[in-house]
PDB file of C-alpha atoms in Angstrom:
ATOM      1  CA  UNK A 115       0.000   0.000   0.000  1.00 42.00           C
ATOM      2  CA  UNK A 116       1.335   3.444  -0.891  1.00 50.00           C
ATOM      3  CA  UNK A 117       0.153   6.975  -0.345  1.00 77.00           C
ATOM      4  CA  UNK A 118       1.018   8.618  -3.657  1.00 90.00           C
ATOM      5  CA  UNK A 119      -0.371   8.498  -7.165  1.00 95.00           C
ATOM      6  CA  UNK A 120       0.234   5.048  -8.637  1.00 96.00           C
ATOM      7  CA  UNK A 121       1.771   4.700 -12.089  1.00 97.00           C
ATOM      8  CA  UNK A 122       0.143   1.919 -14.084  1.00 98.00           C
ATOM      9  CA  UNK A 123       2.315   0.870 -17.024  1.00 97.00           C
ATOM     10  CA  UNK A 124       0.433  -0.330 -20.103  1.00 96.00           C
ATOM     11  CA  UNK A 125       1.299  -3.591 -21.865  1.00 95.00           C
ATOM     12  CA  UNK A 126      -0.808  -4.075 -24.992  1.00 93.00           C
ATOM     13  CA  UNK A 127      -0.625  -7.727 -26.025  1.00 93.00           C
ATOM     14  CA  UNK A 128      -2.410  -6.901 -29.266  1.00 84.00           C
ATOM     15  CA  UNK A 129      -1.660  -6.509 -32.973  1.00 75.00           C
ATOM     16  CA  UNK A 130      -3.867  -3.421 -33.360  1.00 53.00           C
ATOM     17  CA  UNK A 131      -3.443  -1.065 -30.415  1.00 56.00           C
ATOM     18  CA  UNK A 132      -3.438   2.578 -31.533  1.00 52.00           C
ATOM     19  CA  UNK A 133      -0.195   3.312 -29.686  1.00 52.00           C
ATOM     20  CA  UNK A 134       2.091   0.309 -30.147  1.00 54.00           C
ATOM     21  CA  UNK A 135       0.107  -2.363 -31.969  1.00 57.00           C
ATOM     22  CA  UNK A 136       2.088  -5.557 -32.473  1.00 60.00           C
ATOM     23  CA  UNK A 137       5.258  -4.579 -30.616  1.00 71.00           C
ATOM     24  CA  UNK A 138       4.444  -6.699 -27.573  1.00 70.00           C
ATOM     25  CA  UNK A 139       2.181  -9.364 -29.041  1.00 69.00           C
ATOM     26  CA  UNK A 140       4.599 -12.208 -28.287  1.00 85.00           C
ATOM     27  CA  UNK A 141       4.796 -13.349 -24.680  1.00 90.00           C
ATOM     28  CA  UNK A 142       8.548 -12.829 -24.341  1.00 91.00           C
ATOM     29  CA  UNK A 143       8.333  -9.290 -25.747  1.00 91.00           C
ATOM     30  CA  UNK A 144       5.449  -8.423 -23.428  1.00 93.00           C
ATOM     31  CA  UNK A 145       7.284  -9.756 -20.374  1.00 94.00           C
ATOM     32  CA  UNK A 146      10.445  -7.848 -21.308  1.00 94.00           C
ATOM     33  CA  UNK A 147       8.326  -4.732 -21.667  1.00 94.00           C
ATOM     34  CA  UNK A 148       6.932  -5.313 -18.188  1.00 96.00           C
ATOM     35  CA  UNK A 149      10.411  -5.479 -16.712  1.00 96.00           C
ATOM     36  CA  UNK A 150      11.339  -2.260 -18.572  1.00 96.00           C
ATOM     37  CA  UNK A 151       8.290  -0.416 -17.275  1.00 96.00           C
ATOM     38  CA  UNK A 152       8.943  -1.471 -13.686  1.00 97.00           C
ATOM     39  CA  UNK A 153      12.587  -0.464 -14.001  1.00 96.00           C
ATOM     40  CA  UNK A 154      11.479   2.962 -15.256  1.00 96.00           C
ATOM     41  CA  UNK A 155       9.252   3.530 -12.223  1.00 96.00           C
ATOM     42  CA  UNK A 156       5.908   1.799 -12.761  1.00 97.00           C
ATOM     43  CA  UNK A 157       4.073   0.687  -9.630  1.00 96.00           C
ATOM     44  CA  UNK A 158       1.960  -1.919 -11.396  1.00 96.00           C
ATOM     45  CA  UNK A 159       1.403  -3.287 -14.894  1.00 98.00           C
ATOM     46  CA  UNK A 160      -1.843  -3.355 -16.884  1.00 97.00           C
ATOM     47  CA  UNK A 161      -1.980  -6.227 -19.373  1.00 97.00           C
ATOM     48  CA  UNK A 162      -4.622  -6.158 -22.098  1.00 94.00           C
ATOM     49  CA  UNK A 163      -5.303  -8.492 -25.002  1.00 92.00           C
ATOM     50  CA  UNK A 164      -8.084  -6.582 -26.752  1.00 92.00           C
ATOM     51  CA  UNK A 165      -7.679  -3.159 -28.318  1.00 85.00           C
ATOM     52  CA  UNK A 166     -10.277  -0.540 -27.402  1.00 79.00           C
ATOM     53  CA  UNK A 167      -9.100   2.071 -29.897  1.00 75.00           C
ATOM     54  CA  UNK A 168     -11.903   3.770 -31.844  1.00 78.00           C
ATOM     55  CA  UNK A 169     -13.234   1.381 -34.464  1.00 75.00           C
ATOM     56  CA  UNK A 170     -11.522  -1.715 -33.080  1.00 77.00           C
ATOM     57  CA  UNK A 171     -13.304  -5.038 -33.559  1.00 80.00           C
ATOM     58  CA  UNK A 172     -13.663  -7.415 -30.618  1.00 83.00           C
ATOM     59  CA  UNK A 173     -11.390 -10.455 -30.476  1.00 91.00           C
ATOM     60  CA  UNK A 174     -12.539 -13.942 -29.545  1.00 94.00           C
ATOM     61  CA  UNK A 175     -12.441 -15.109 -25.962  1.00 95.00           C
ATOM     62  CA  UNK A 176      -9.918 -17.790 -26.908  1.00 96.00           C
ATOM     63  CA  UNK A 177      -7.559 -15.276 -28.520  1.00 94.00           C
ATOM     64  CA  UNK A 178      -7.799 -12.912 -25.568  1.00 96.00           C
ATOM     65  CA  UNK A 179      -7.053 -15.690 -23.096  1.00 97.00           C
ATOM     66  CA  UNK A 180      -4.088 -16.904 -25.150  1.00 95.00           C
ATOM     67  CA  UNK A 181      -2.628 -13.418 -25.279  1.00 95.00           C
ATOM     68  CA  UNK A 182      -3.185 -12.344 -21.694  1.00 96.00           C
ATOM     69  CA  UNK A 183      -2.873 -15.275 -19.300  1.00 97.00           C
ATOM     70  CA  UNK A 184       0.762 -16.302 -20.027  1.00 97.00           C
ATOM     71  CA  UNK A 185       1.928 -12.697 -19.670  1.00 97.00           C
ATOM     72  CA  UNK A 186       0.046 -12.136 -16.416  1.00 97.00           C
ATOM     73  CA  UNK A 187       1.396 -15.394 -15.051  1.00 97.00           C
ATOM     74  CA  UNK A 188       5.012 -14.619 -15.982  1.00 96.00           C
ATOM     75  CA  UNK A 189       4.947 -11.065 -14.609  1.00 97.00           C
ATOM     76  CA  UNK A 190       3.182 -12.124 -11.409  1.00 97.00           C
ATOM     77  CA  UNK A 191       5.721 -14.889 -10.937  1.00 95.00           C
ATOM     78  CA  UNK A 192       8.404 -12.202 -11.293  1.00 94.00           C
ATOM     79  CA  UNK A 193       6.928 -10.430  -8.261  1.00 94.00           C
ATOM     80  CA  UNK A 194       5.151  -7.576 -10.044  1.00 96.00           C
ATOM     81  CA  UNK A 195       1.619  -6.347  -9.205  1.00 97.00           C
ATOM     82  CA  UNK A 196      -0.445  -6.936 -12.340  1.00 98.00           C
ATOM     83  CA  UNK A 197      -3.794  -5.612 -13.524  1.00 98.00           C
ATOM     84  CA  UNK A 198      -5.752  -7.277 -16.319  1.00 98.00           C
ATOM     85  CA  UNK A 199      -7.512  -5.014 -18.801  1.00 97.00           C
ATOM     86  CA  UNK A 200     -10.562  -6.996 -19.929  1.00 97.00           C
ATOM     87  CA  UNK A 201     -14.325  -6.774 -20.358  1.00 96.00           C
ATOM     88  CA  UNK A 202     -14.829 -10.547 -20.050  1.00 97.00           C
ATOM     89  CA  UNK A 203     -15.469 -12.247 -16.718  1.00 98.00           C
ATOM     90  CA  UNK A 204     -13.882 -15.464 -17.988  1.00 98.00           C
ATOM     91  CA  UNK A 205     -10.640 -13.669 -18.866  1.00 98.00           C
ATOM     92  CA  UNK A 206     -10.690 -11.811 -15.556  1.00 98.00           C
ATOM     93  CA  UNK A 207     -11.086 -15.090 -13.685  1.00 98.00           C
ATOM     94  CA  UNK A 208      -8.206 -16.802 -15.483  1.00 98.00           C
ATOM     95  CA  UNK A 209      -5.997 -13.750 -15.039  1.00 98.00           C
ATOM     96  CA  UNK A 210      -6.727 -13.521 -11.314  1.00 98.00           C
ATOM     97  CA  UNK A 211      -5.946 -17.232 -11.006  1.00 97.00           C
ATOM     98  CA  UNK A 212      -2.659 -16.464 -12.792  1.00 97.00           C
ATOM     99  CA  UNK A 213      -1.819 -13.737 -10.254  1.00 97.00           C
ATOM    100  CA  UNK A 214      -3.555 -10.494 -11.308  1.00 98.00           C
ATOM    101  CA  UNK A 215      -4.532  -8.279  -8.351  1.00 97.00           C
ATOM    102  CA  UNK A 216      -6.724  -5.771 -10.239  1.00 98.00           C
ATOM    103  CA  UNK A 217      -9.382  -6.212 -12.897  1.00 98.00           C
ATOM    104  CA  UNK A 218      -9.575  -3.119 -15.108  1.00 98.00           C
ATOM    105  CA  UNK A 219     -12.907  -3.290 -16.953  1.00 98.00           C
ATOM    106  CA  UNK A 220     -13.315  -0.383 -19.377  1.00 96.00           C
ATOM    107  CA  UNK A 221     -17.017  -1.211 -19.678  1.00 97.00           C
ATOM    108  CA  UNK A 222     -17.577  -0.879 -15.937  1.00 97.00           C
ATOM    109  CA  UNK A 223     -19.276  -4.255 -15.897  1.00 97.00           C
ATOM    110  CA  UNK A 224     -21.701  -3.473 -18.729  1.00 97.00           C
ATOM    111  CA  UNK A 225     -20.161  -5.642 -21.456  1.00 97.00           C
ATOM    112  CA  UNK A 226     -20.441  -8.947 -19.589  1.00 98.00           C
ATOM    113  CA  UNK A 227     -23.234  -9.598 -17.074  1.00 97.00           C
ATOM    114  CA  UNK A 228     -20.960 -12.076 -15.323  1.00 98.00           C
ATOM    115  CA  UNK A 229     -18.265  -9.520 -14.498  1.00 98.00           C
ATOM    116  CA  UNK A 230     -19.705  -7.873 -11.379  1.00 98.00           C
ATOM    117  CA  UNK A 231     -20.704 -11.188  -9.738  1.00 98.00           C
ATOM    118  CA  UNK A 232     -17.186 -12.491 -10.424  1.00 98.00           C
ATOM    119  CA  UNK A 233     -15.568  -9.394  -8.913  1.00 98.00           C
ATOM    120  CA  UNK A 234     -17.705  -9.834  -5.802  1.00 98.00           C
ATOM    121  CA  UNK A 235     -16.946 -13.520  -5.450  1.00 97.00           C
ATOM    122  CA  UNK A 236     -13.213 -13.070  -6.048  1.00 97.00           C
ATOM    123  CA  UNK A 237     -13.080 -10.004  -3.764  1.00 97.00           C
ATOM    124  CA  UNK A 238     -10.598  -8.453  -6.179  1.00 97.00           C
ATOM    125  CA  UNK A 239      -9.867  -4.751  -6.615  1.00 97.00           C
ATOM    126  CA  UNK A 240     -11.494  -3.431  -9.769  1.00 98.00           C
ATOM    127  CA  UNK A 241     -11.464  -0.366 -11.992  1.00 98.00           C
ATOM    128  CA  UNK A 242     -14.900   0.596 -13.314  1.00 98.00           C
ATOM    129  CA  UNK A 243     -14.652   2.990 -16.240  1.00 98.00           C
ATOM    130  CA  UNK A 244     -17.315   5.234 -17.726  1.00 98.00           C
ATOM    131  CA  UNK A 245     -18.412   3.527 -20.951  1.00 95.00           C
ATOM    132  CA  UNK A 246     -21.363   3.716 -23.301  1.00 95.00           C
ATOM    133  CA  UNK A 247     -20.629   1.408 -26.225  1.00 91.00           C
ATOM    134  CA  UNK A 248     -18.024  -0.837 -27.817  1.00 89.00           C
ATOM    135  CA  UNK A 249     -15.232   0.722 -29.855  1.00 83.00           C
ATOM    136  CA  UNK A 250     -16.979   0.235 -33.181  1.00 87.00           C
ATOM    137  CA  UNK A 251     -19.838   2.501 -32.072  1.00 90.00           C
ATOM    138  CA  UNK A 252     -18.574   4.635 -29.201  1.00 93.00           C
ATOM    139  CA  UNK A 253     -18.091   7.789 -31.294  1.00 90.00           C
ATOM    140  CA  UNK A 254     -21.867   7.775 -31.872  1.00 91.00           C
ATOM    141  CA  UNK A 255     -22.484   8.275 -28.150  1.00 94.00           C
ATOM    142  CA  UNK A 256     -20.713  11.593 -27.486  1.00 96.00           C
ATOM    143  CA  UNK A 257     -23.902  13.437 -26.563  1.00 96.00           C
ATOM    144  CA  UNK A 258     -24.355  14.815 -23.037  1.00 97.00           C
ATOM    145  CA  UNK A 259     -26.475  17.454 -21.357  1.00 97.00           C
ATOM    146  CA  UNK A 260     -23.416  18.128 -19.196  1.00 98.00           C
ATOM    147  CA  UNK A 261     -20.479  15.795 -19.689  1.00 98.00           C
ATOM    148  CA  UNK A 262     -19.293  16.181 -16.084  1.00 98.00           C
ATOM    149  CA  UNK A 263     -22.722  15.736 -14.506  1.00 98.00           C
ATOM    150  CA  UNK A 264     -23.700  12.886 -16.823  1.00 98.00           C
ATOM    151  CA  UNK A 265     -20.433  10.997 -16.351  1.00 98.00           C
ATOM    152  CA  UNK A 266     -20.746  11.358 -12.574  1.00 98.00           C
ATOM    153  CA  UNK A 267     -24.333  10.096 -12.697  1.00 98.00           C
ATOM    154  CA  UNK A 268     -23.450   7.128 -14.886  1.00 98.00           C
ATOM    155  CA  UNK A 269     -20.437   6.233 -12.735  1.00 98.00           C
ATOM    156  CA  UNK A 270     -22.691   6.313  -9.654  1.00 98.00           C
ATOM    157  CA  UNK A 271     -24.955   3.864 -11.464  1.00 98.00           C
ATOM    158  CA  UNK A 272     -21.972   1.567 -12.062  1.00 98.00           C
ATOM    159  CA  UNK A 273     -21.029   1.775  -8.397  1.00 98.00           C
ATOM    160  CA  UNK A 274     -24.597   1.008  -7.345  1.00 98.00           C
ATOM    161  CA  UNK A 275     -24.669  -2.038  -9.629  1.00 98.00           C
ATOM    162  CA  UNK A 276     -21.323  -3.252  -8.292  1.00 98.00           C
ATOM    163  CA  UNK A 277     -22.415  -2.845  -4.681  1.00 98.00           C
ATOM    164  CA  UNK A 278     -25.701  -4.617  -5.404  1.00 98.00           C
ATOM    165  CA  UNK A 279     -23.704  -7.510  -6.867  1.00 98.00           C
ATOM    166  CA  UNK A 280     -21.688  -7.747  -3.647  1.00 98.00           C
ATOM    167  CA  UNK A 281     -18.505  -5.874  -4.579  1.00 98.00           C
ATOM    168  CA  UNK A 282     -17.099  -4.235  -1.453  1.00 97.00           C
ATOM    169  CA  UNK A 283     -16.762  -0.439  -1.758  1.00 97.00           C
ATOM    170  CA  UNK A 284     -13.102  -0.507  -0.738  1.00 96.00           C
ATOM    171  CA  UNK A 285     -12.406  -2.636  -3.820  1.00 97.00           C
ATOM    172  CA  UNK A 286     -13.708  -0.009  -6.292  1.00 98.00           C
ATOM    173  CA  UNK A 287     -11.639   2.463  -8.322  1.00 98.00           C
ATOM    174  CA  UNK A 288     -13.338   4.728 -10.883  1.00 98.00           C
ATOM    175  CA  UNK A 289     -12.105   5.935 -14.278  1.00 98.00           C
ATOM    176  CA  UNK A 290     -13.878   8.780 -16.141  1.00 98.00           C
ATOM    177  CA  UNK A 291     -13.048   7.163 -19.492  1.00 97.00           C
ATOM    178  CA  UNK A 292     -11.284  10.010 -21.271  1.00 97.00           C
ATOM    179  CA  UNK A 293     -11.666   9.586 -25.022  1.00 93.00           C
ATOM    180  CA  UNK A 294     -14.330   6.884 -24.713  1.00 94.00           C
ATOM    181  CA  UNK A 295     -17.574   8.237 -26.215  1.00 95.00           C
ATOM    182  CA  UNK A 296     -16.188  11.725 -25.668  1.00 96.00           C
ATOM    183  CA  UNK A 297     -15.004  14.439 -27.993  1.00 95.00           C
ATOM    184  CA  UNK A 298     -11.671  16.145 -27.385  1.00 93.00           C
ATOM    185  CA  UNK A 299     -13.453  19.099 -25.790  1.00 95.00           C
ATOM    186  CA  UNK A 300     -15.433  16.790 -23.509  1.00 96.00           C
ATOM    187  CA  UNK A 301     -12.275  14.975 -22.404  1.00 96.00           C
ATOM    188  CA  UNK A 302     -10.628  18.283 -21.537  1.00 96.00           C
ATOM    189  CA  UNK A 303     -13.735  19.333 -19.632  1.00 97.00           C
ATOM    190  CA  UNK A 304     -13.618  16.139 -17.583  1.00 96.00           C
ATOM    191  CA  UNK A 305      -9.943  16.647 -16.826  1.00 95.00           C
ATOM    192  CA  UNK A 306     -10.703  20.121 -15.523  1.00 95.00           C
ATOM    193  CA  UNK A 307     -13.393  18.634 -13.276  1.00 96.00           C
ATOM    194  CA  UNK A 308     -11.326  16.131 -11.285  1.00 95.00           C
ATOM    195  CA  UNK A 309     -12.571  17.671  -7.989  1.00 93.00           C
ATOM    196  CA  UNK A 310     -16.156  16.850  -9.017  1.00 94.00           C
ATOM    197  CA  UNK A 311     -15.130  13.294  -9.862  1.00 96.00           C
ATOM    198  CA  UNK A 312     -13.438  13.007  -6.467  1.00 95.00           C
ATOM    199  CA  UNK A 313     -16.809  13.924  -5.026  1.00 96.00           C
ATOM    200  CA  UNK A 314     -18.034  10.453  -6.000  1.00 97.00           C
ATOM    201  CA  UNK A 315     -16.064   9.203  -3.009  1.00 96.00           C
ATOM    202  CA  UNK A 316     -13.861   6.607  -4.708  1.00 97.00           C
ATOM    203  CA  UNK A 317     -10.223   6.525  -5.822  1.00 96.00           C
ATOM    204  CA  UNK A 318      -9.712   7.744  -9.394  1.00 97.00           C
ATOM    205  CA  UNK A 319      -7.644   6.310 -12.221  1.00 98.00           C
ATOM    206  CA  UNK A 320      -6.887   8.762 -15.037  1.00 98.00           C
ATOM    207  CA  UNK A 321      -6.021   7.323 -18.448  1.00 95.00           C
ATOM    208  CA  UNK A 322      -5.062  10.002 -20.952  1.00 94.00           C
ATOM    209  CA  UNK A 323      -1.826   8.580 -22.314  1.00 93.00           C
ATOM    210  CA  UNK A 324      -1.291   9.177 -26.049  1.00 91.00           C
ATOM    211  CA  UNK A 325      -4.999   9.689 -26.713  1.00 90.00           C
ATOM    212  CA  UNK A 326      -6.314  11.680 -29.672  1.00 87.00           C
ATOM    213  CA  UNK A 327      -7.498  14.640 -27.606  1.00 90.00           C
ATOM    214  CA  UNK A 328      -3.874  15.381 -26.634  1.00 90.00           C
ATOM    215  CA  UNK A 329      -2.756  15.868 -30.257  1.00 84.00           C
ATOM    216  CA  UNK A 330      -3.324  19.608 -30.353  1.00 78.00           C
ATOM    217  CA  UNK A 331      -1.635  20.177 -26.990  1.00 79.00           C
ATOM    218  CA  UNK A 332       1.295  18.032 -28.098  1.00 74.00           C
ATOM    219  CA  UNK A 333       1.905  20.105 -31.231  1.00 70.00           C
ATOM    220  CA  UNK A 334       3.429  23.106 -29.401  1.00 59.00           C
ATOM    221  CA  UNK A 335       2.465  25.378 -32.277  1.00 54.00           C
ATOM    222  CA  UNK A 336       3.854  22.988 -34.853  1.00 57.00           C
ATOM    223  CA  UNK A 337       1.942  20.727 -37.190  1.00 59.00           C
ATOM    224  CA  UNK A 338       0.065  18.027 -35.300  1.00 62.00           C
ATOM    225  CA  UNK A 339       1.546  14.535 -35.509  1.00 65.00           C
ATOM    226  CA  UNK A 340      -0.474  11.358 -36.016  1.00 71.00           C
ATOM    227  CA  UNK A 341       2.215   9.376 -34.158  1.00 71.00           C
ATOM    228  CA  UNK A 342       0.817   8.554 -30.695  1.00 77.00           C
ATOM    229  CA  UNK A 343       4.273   8.433 -29.084  1.00 79.00           C
ATOM    230  CA  UNK A 344       4.706  12.112 -29.995  1.00 83.00           C
ATOM    231  CA  UNK A 345       2.078  12.804 -27.321  1.00 87.00           C
ATOM    232  CA  UNK A 346       4.177  11.439 -24.448  1.00 90.00           C
ATOM    233  CA  UNK A 347       5.196  14.852 -23.113  1.00 90.00           C
ATOM    234  CA  UNK A 348       1.577  16.017 -23.109  1.00 90.00           C
ATOM    235  CA  UNK A 349       0.670  12.712 -21.433  1.00 93.00           C
ATOM    236  CA  UNK A 350       3.250  13.416 -18.719  1.00 94.00           C
ATOM    237  CA  UNK A 351       1.728  16.870 -18.195  1.00 94.00           C
ATOM    238  CA  UNK A 352      -1.709  15.321 -17.667  1.00 95.00           C
ATOM    239  CA  UNK A 353      -0.190  12.776 -15.275  1.00 96.00           C
ATOM    240  CA  UNK A 354       1.336  15.638 -13.272  1.00 95.00           C
ATOM    241  CA  UNK A 355      -2.033  17.417 -13.075  1.00 95.00           C
ATOM    242  CA  UNK A 356      -3.851  14.220 -12.079  1.00 96.00           C
ATOM    243  CA  UNK A 357      -1.281  13.433  -9.391  1.00 95.00           C
ATOM    244  CA  UNK A 358      -1.423  16.984  -8.041  1.00 94.00           C
ATOM    245  CA  UNK A 359      -5.235  16.717  -7.918  1.00 94.00           C
ATOM    246  CA  UNK A 360      -5.004  13.573  -5.789  1.00 93.00           C
ATOM    247  CA  UNK A 361      -5.777  10.860  -8.330  1.00 95.00           C
ATOM    248  CA  UNK A 362      -5.137   7.323  -7.071  1.00 96.00           C
ATOM    249  CA  UNK A 363      -3.357   6.435 -10.303  1.00 97.00           C
ATOM    250  CA  UNK A 364      -2.474   7.261 -13.890  1.00 97.00           C
ATOM    251  CA  UNK A 365      -2.391   4.738 -16.715  1.00 97.00           C
ATOM    252  CA  UNK A 366       0.487   5.438 -19.125  1.00 96.00           C
ATOM    253  CA  UNK A 367       2.508   3.943 -21.958  1.00 94.00           C
ATOM    254  CA  UNK A 368       5.796   5.660 -21.041  1.00 92.00           C
ATOM    255  CA  UNK A 369       6.241   5.696 -17.276  1.00 95.00           C
ATOM    256  CA  UNK A 370       9.350   7.677 -16.358  1.00 95.00           C
ATOM    257  CA  UNK A 371       7.762  11.135 -16.635  1.00 95.00           C
ATOM    258  CA  UNK A 372       4.612  10.038 -14.830  1.00 95.00           C
ATOM    259  CA  UNK A 373       6.672   8.428 -12.065  1.00 95.00           C
ATOM    260  CA  UNK A 374       8.537  11.695 -11.523  1.00 95.00           C
ATOM    261  CA  UNK A 375       5.246  13.591 -11.499  1.00 93.00           C
ATOM    262  CA  UNK A 376       3.844  11.220  -8.897  1.00 94.00           C
ATOM    263  CA  UNK A 377       6.771  11.696  -6.561  1.00 93.00           C
ATOM    264  CA  UNK A 378       6.821  15.478  -6.968  1.00 93.00           C
ATOM    265  CA  UNK A 379       3.091  15.660  -6.268  1.00 92.00           C
ATOM    266  CA  UNK A 380       3.520  13.526  -3.161  1.00 90.00           C
ATOM    267  CA  UNK A 381       6.143  15.923  -1.815  1.00 89.00           C
ATOM    268  CA  UNK A 382       3.962  18.942  -2.542  1.00 86.00           C
ATOM    269  CA  UNK A 383       0.515  17.769  -1.483  1.00 79.00           C
ATOM    270  CA  UNK A 384       1.211  14.927   0.923  1.00 72.00           C
ATOM    271  CA  UNK A 385      -0.500  11.533   1.020  1.00 68.00           C
ATOM    272  CA  UNK A 386      -3.300  10.651  -1.363  1.00 73.00           C
ATOM    273  CA  UNK A 387      -5.833   7.807  -1.408  1.00 69.00           C
ATOM    274  CA  UNK A 388      -4.296   4.364  -0.973  1.00 77.00           C
ATOM    275  CA  UNK A 389      -5.835   1.075  -2.063  1.00 85.00           C
ATOM    276  CA  UNK A 390      -4.898  -2.232  -0.475  1.00 77.00           C
ATOM    277  CA  UNK A 391      -4.226  -4.645  -3.319  1.00 76.00           C
ATOM    278  CA  UNK A 392      -4.885  -8.002  -1.699  1.00 54.00           C
ATOM    279  CA  UNK A 393      -2.247 -10.462  -2.787  1.00 46.00           C
ATOM    280  CA  UNK A 394       0.005  -7.874  -4.418  1.00 44.00           C
ATOM    281  CA  UNK A 395       3.661  -8.836  -4.213  1.00 35.00           C
ATOM    282  CA  UNK A 396       6.680  -6.581  -4.275  1.00 36.00           C
ATOM    283  CA  UNK A 397       4.476  -3.461  -4.226  1.00 39.00           C
ATOM    284  CA  UNK A 398       6.735  -0.438  -4.637  1.00 33.00           C
ATOM    285  CA  UNK A 399       7.007   2.145  -1.869  1.00 29.00           C
TER     286      UNK A 399
END
């Protein structure tokens, strides 16, 4: 357990991720990437086998299991706290059996009716993200009366459903879902409203790394780049803001800048929300 913003390093075990598709598809490459991220300052690793970039098609359960479980198992065996990024209860179960200590469900339990009952039974820490539709259709759902108010209301609904299923409140982390069914302007508006999101009463995970809405900010007056890695400095800036605002964690592709931001914020603002990851090994202090 720590008392500063946690840095969650992303490992995409996919051929089609928007940021690094295919680089870490093989188990050995993904495991090496995990070691690199931890060396650079990650506190935990988020392993996902299904891209959620805009327009991405779903993969089969069998393919997702084959991609994710060996990587989770190897990294957990190496002593690293691992999160599994999945919308399927079956994948979450196998990953937890392989050593994962967090289930990061971008659908907030909406994509699979078995997810919330599994989370309750397993008593595992979970991230519930604001979500409205799968990647193929999510850009059709960017309509809000007030993006901040509506996201808060819909996240409360996810919390209520999780609690009704038996998930303990201390196991819940919330994610506003920047870029998911949100325009660039709406994502910026949510970022500026982190205090309102804190008002929900749960730890917050902020995932802005390399997303489309950062492209303009990353240009620095120059021509915008379509290369996601060119947005790393802007991603670090968002991580610094999130950490300074007391977010529980930030989810990032490149961790060194975010790790520095987390430590600076901890010195400036003092302790933030801590979450006890049951079963986590070698948790960094």
